[in-house]
PDB file of C-alpha atoms in Angstrom:
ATOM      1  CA  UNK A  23     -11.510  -1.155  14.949  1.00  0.00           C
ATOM      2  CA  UNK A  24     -13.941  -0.773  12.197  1.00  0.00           C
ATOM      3  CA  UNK A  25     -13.078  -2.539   8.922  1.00  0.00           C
ATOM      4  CA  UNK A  26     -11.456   0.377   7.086  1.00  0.00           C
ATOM      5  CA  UNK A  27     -11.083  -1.099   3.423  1.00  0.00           C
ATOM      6  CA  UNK A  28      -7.301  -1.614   2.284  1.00  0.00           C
ATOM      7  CA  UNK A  29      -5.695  -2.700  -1.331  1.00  0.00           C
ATOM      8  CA  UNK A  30      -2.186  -4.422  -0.776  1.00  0.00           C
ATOM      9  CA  UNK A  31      -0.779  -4.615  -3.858  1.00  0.00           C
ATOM     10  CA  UNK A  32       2.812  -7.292  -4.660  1.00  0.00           C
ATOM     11  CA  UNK A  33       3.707  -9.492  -6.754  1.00  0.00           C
ATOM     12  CA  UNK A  34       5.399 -11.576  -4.172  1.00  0.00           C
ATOM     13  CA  UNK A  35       2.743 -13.979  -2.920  1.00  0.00           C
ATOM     14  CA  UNK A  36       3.973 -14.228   0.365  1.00  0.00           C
ATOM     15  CA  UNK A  37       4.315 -10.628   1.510  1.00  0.00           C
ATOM     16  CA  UNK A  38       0.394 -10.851   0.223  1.00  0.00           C
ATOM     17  CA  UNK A  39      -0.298 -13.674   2.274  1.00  0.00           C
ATOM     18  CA  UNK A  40       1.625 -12.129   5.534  1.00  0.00           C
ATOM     19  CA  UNK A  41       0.582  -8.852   5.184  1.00  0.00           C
ATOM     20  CA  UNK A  42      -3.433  -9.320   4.281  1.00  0.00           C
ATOM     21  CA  UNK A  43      -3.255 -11.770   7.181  1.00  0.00           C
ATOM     22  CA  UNK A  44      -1.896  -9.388   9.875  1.00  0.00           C
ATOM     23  CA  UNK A  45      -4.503  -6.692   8.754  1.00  0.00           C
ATOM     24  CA  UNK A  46      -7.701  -8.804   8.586  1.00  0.00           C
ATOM     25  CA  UNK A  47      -6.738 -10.242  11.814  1.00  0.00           C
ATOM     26  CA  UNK A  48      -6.893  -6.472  12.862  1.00  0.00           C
ATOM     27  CA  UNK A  49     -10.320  -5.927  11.578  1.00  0.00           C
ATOM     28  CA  UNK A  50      -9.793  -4.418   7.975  1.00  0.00           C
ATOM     29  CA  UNK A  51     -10.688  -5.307   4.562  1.00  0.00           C
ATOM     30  CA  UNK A  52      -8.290  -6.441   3.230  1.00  0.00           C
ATOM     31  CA  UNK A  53      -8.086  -6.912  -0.650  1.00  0.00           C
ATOM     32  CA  UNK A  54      -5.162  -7.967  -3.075  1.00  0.00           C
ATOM     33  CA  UNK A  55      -3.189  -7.737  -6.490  1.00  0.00           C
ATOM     34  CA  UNK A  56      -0.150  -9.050  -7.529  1.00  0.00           C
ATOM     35  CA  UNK A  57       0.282  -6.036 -10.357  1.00  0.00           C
ATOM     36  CA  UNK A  58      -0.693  -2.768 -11.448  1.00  0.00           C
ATOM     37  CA  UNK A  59      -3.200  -4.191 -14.157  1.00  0.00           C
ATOM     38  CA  UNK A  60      -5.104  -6.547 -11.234  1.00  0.00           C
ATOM     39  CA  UNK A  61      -4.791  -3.433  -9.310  1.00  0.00           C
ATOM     40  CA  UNK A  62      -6.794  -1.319 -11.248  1.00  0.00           C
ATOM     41  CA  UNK A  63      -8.964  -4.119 -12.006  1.00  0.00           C
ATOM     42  CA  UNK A  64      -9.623  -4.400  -8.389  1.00  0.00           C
ATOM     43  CA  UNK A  65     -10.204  -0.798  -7.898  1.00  0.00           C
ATOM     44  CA  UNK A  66     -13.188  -1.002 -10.543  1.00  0.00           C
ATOM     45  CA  UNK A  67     -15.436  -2.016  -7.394  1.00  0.00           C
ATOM     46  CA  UNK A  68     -13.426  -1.554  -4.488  1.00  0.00           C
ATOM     47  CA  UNK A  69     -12.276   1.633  -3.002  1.00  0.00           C
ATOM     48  CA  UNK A  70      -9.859   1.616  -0.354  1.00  0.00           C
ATOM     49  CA  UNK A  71      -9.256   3.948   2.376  1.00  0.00           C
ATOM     50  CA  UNK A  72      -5.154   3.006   1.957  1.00  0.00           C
ATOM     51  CA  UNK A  73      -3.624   0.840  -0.267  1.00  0.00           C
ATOM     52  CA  UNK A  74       0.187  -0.716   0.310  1.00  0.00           C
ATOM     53  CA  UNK A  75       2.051  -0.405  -2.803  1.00  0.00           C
ATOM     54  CA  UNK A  76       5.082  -2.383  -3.734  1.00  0.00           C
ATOM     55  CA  UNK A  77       7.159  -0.330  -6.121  1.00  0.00           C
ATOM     56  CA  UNK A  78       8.886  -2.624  -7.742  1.00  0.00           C
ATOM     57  CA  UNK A  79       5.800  -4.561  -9.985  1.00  0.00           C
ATOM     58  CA  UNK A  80       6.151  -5.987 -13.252  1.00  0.00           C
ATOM     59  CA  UNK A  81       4.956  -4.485 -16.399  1.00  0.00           C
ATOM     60  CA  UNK A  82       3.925  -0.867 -14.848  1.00  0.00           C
ATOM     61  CA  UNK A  83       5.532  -0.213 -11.316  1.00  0.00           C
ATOM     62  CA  UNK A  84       4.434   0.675  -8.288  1.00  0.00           C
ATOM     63  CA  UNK A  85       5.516   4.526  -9.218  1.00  0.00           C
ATOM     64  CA  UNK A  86       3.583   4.896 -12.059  1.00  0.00           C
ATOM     65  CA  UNK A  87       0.696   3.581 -10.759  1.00  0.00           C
ATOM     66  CA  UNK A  88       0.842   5.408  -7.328  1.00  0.00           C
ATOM     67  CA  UNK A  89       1.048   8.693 -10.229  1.00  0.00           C
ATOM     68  CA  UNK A  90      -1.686   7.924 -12.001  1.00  0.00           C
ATOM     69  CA  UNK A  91      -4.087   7.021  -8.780  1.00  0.00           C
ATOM     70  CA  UNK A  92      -3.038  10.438  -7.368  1.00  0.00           C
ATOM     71  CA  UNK A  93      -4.007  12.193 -10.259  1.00  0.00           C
ATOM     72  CA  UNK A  94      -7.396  10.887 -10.385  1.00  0.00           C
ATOM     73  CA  UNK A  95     -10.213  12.465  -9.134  1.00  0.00           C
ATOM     74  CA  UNK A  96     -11.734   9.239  -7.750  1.00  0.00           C
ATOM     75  CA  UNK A  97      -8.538   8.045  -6.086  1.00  0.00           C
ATOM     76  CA  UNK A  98      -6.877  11.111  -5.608  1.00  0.00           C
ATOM     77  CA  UNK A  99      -7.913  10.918  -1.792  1.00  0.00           C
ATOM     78  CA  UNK A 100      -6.524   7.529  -1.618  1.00  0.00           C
ATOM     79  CA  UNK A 101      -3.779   7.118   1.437  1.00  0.00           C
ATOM     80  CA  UNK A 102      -0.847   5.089  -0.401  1.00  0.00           C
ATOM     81  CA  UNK A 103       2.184   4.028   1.512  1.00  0.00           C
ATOM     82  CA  UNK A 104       4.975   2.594  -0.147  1.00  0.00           C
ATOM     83  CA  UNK A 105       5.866  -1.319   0.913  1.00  0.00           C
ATOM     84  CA  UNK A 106       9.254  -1.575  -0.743  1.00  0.00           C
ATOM     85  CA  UNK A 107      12.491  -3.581  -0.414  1.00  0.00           C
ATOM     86  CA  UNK A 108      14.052  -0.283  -1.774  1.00  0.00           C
ATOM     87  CA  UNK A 109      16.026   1.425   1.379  1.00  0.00           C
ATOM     88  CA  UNK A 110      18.638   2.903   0.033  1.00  0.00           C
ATOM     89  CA  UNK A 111      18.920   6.812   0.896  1.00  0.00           C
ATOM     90  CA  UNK A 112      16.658   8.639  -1.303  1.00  0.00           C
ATOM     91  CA  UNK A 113      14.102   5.907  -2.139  1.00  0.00           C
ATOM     92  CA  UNK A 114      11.924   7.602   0.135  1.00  0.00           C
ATOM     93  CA  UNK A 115      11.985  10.975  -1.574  1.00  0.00           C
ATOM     94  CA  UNK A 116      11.857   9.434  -4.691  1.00  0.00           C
ATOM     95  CA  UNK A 117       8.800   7.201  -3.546  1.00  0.00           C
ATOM     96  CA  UNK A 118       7.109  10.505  -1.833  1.00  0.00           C
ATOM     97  CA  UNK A 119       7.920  12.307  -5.107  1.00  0.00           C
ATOM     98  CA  UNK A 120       5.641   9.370  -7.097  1.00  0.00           C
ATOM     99  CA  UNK A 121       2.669  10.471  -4.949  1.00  0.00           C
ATOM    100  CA  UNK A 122       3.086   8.254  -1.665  1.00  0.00           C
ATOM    101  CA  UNK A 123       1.776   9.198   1.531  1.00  0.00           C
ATOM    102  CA  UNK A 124       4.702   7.108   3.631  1.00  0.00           C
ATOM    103  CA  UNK A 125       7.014   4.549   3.232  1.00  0.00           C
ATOM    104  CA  UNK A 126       7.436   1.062   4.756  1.00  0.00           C
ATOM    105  CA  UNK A 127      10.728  -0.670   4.102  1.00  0.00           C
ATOM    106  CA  UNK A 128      10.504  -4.996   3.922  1.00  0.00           C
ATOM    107  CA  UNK A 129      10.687  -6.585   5.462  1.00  0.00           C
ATOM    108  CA  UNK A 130       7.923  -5.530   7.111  1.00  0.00           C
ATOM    109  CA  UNK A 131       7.847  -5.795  10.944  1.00  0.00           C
ATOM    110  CA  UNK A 132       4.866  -7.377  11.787  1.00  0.00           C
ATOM    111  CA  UNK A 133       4.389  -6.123  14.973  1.00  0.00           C
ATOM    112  CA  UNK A 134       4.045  -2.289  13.773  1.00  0.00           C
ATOM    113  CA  UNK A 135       2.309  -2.596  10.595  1.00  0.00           C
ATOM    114  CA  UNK A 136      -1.462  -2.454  12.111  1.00  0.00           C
ATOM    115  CA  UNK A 137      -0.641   0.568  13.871  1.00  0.00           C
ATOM    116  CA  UNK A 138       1.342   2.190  11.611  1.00  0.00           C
ATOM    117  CA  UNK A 139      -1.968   1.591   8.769  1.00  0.00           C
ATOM    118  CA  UNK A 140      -4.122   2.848  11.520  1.00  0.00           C
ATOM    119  CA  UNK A 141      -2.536   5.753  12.315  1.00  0.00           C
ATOM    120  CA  UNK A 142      -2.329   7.058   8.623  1.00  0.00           C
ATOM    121  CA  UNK A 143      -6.207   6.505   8.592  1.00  0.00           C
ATOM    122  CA  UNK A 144      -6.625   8.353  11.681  1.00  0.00           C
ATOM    123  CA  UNK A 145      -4.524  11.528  10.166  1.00  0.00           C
ATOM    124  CA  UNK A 146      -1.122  10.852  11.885  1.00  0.00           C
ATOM    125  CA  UNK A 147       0.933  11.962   9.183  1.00  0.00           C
ATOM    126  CA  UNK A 148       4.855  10.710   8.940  1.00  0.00           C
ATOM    127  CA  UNK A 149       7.068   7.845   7.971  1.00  0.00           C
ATOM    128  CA  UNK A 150       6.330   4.048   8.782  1.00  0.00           C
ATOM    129  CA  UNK A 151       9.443   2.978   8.320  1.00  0.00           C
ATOM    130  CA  UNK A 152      11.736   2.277  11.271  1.00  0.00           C
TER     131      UNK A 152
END
């Protein structure tokens, strides 16, 4: 696999951890922020093929953020798939409405999540959650 660059962006440490973990050990570059402002402070020398966006962030949210990438012309190209404990009906539409590419409830299962990033780089459009 060639080491297609990827943001994962939560503010829970240990879905970082996990999650940049399982993708490096899959060959991708993996990169992190634990908010929207680290985020876009990341993003100021780092562009990612696909970044994993929890929606629920402090200070600006995962939403607002995922609007504001998508309306860029830089990042605009961006793949984003939402990485949210949110699974209630609707949250996808709402989350797809923000700008999101896909959705990936949490937990995440480990065991799908390097295919399921792989196949949105490769084109294979639809929903990563289960």
């Amino acid at each position: 696999m060639s080491r297609e660059p990827i943001l994962i962006v939560d503010d829970n440490p240990a879905n970082l951890k996990l999650a940049r973990v399982i993708l490096a050990r899959e060959g991708f570059e993996v990169r992190t922020a634990s908010d929207a402002t680290e985020a876009l402070h990341v993003l100021e020398s780092f562009h990612p093929r696909l970044i994993l966006m929890d929606l629920q962030l402090p200070g600006m949210d995962g939403f607002e953020l995922t609007r504001r990438l998508k309306a860029s012309t830089t990042y605009g190209d961006v793949i984003i798939l939402a990485l949210t404990a949110y699974a209630m009906k609707g949250d996808e539409e709402k989350a797809r409405g923000a700008g999101c590419d896909g959705y990936i409830a949490k937990p995440i299962d480990t065991r799908t999540l390097p295919g399921v990033v792989a196949g949105f780089i490769a084109g294979k459009q639809g929903s990563g959650s289960p």
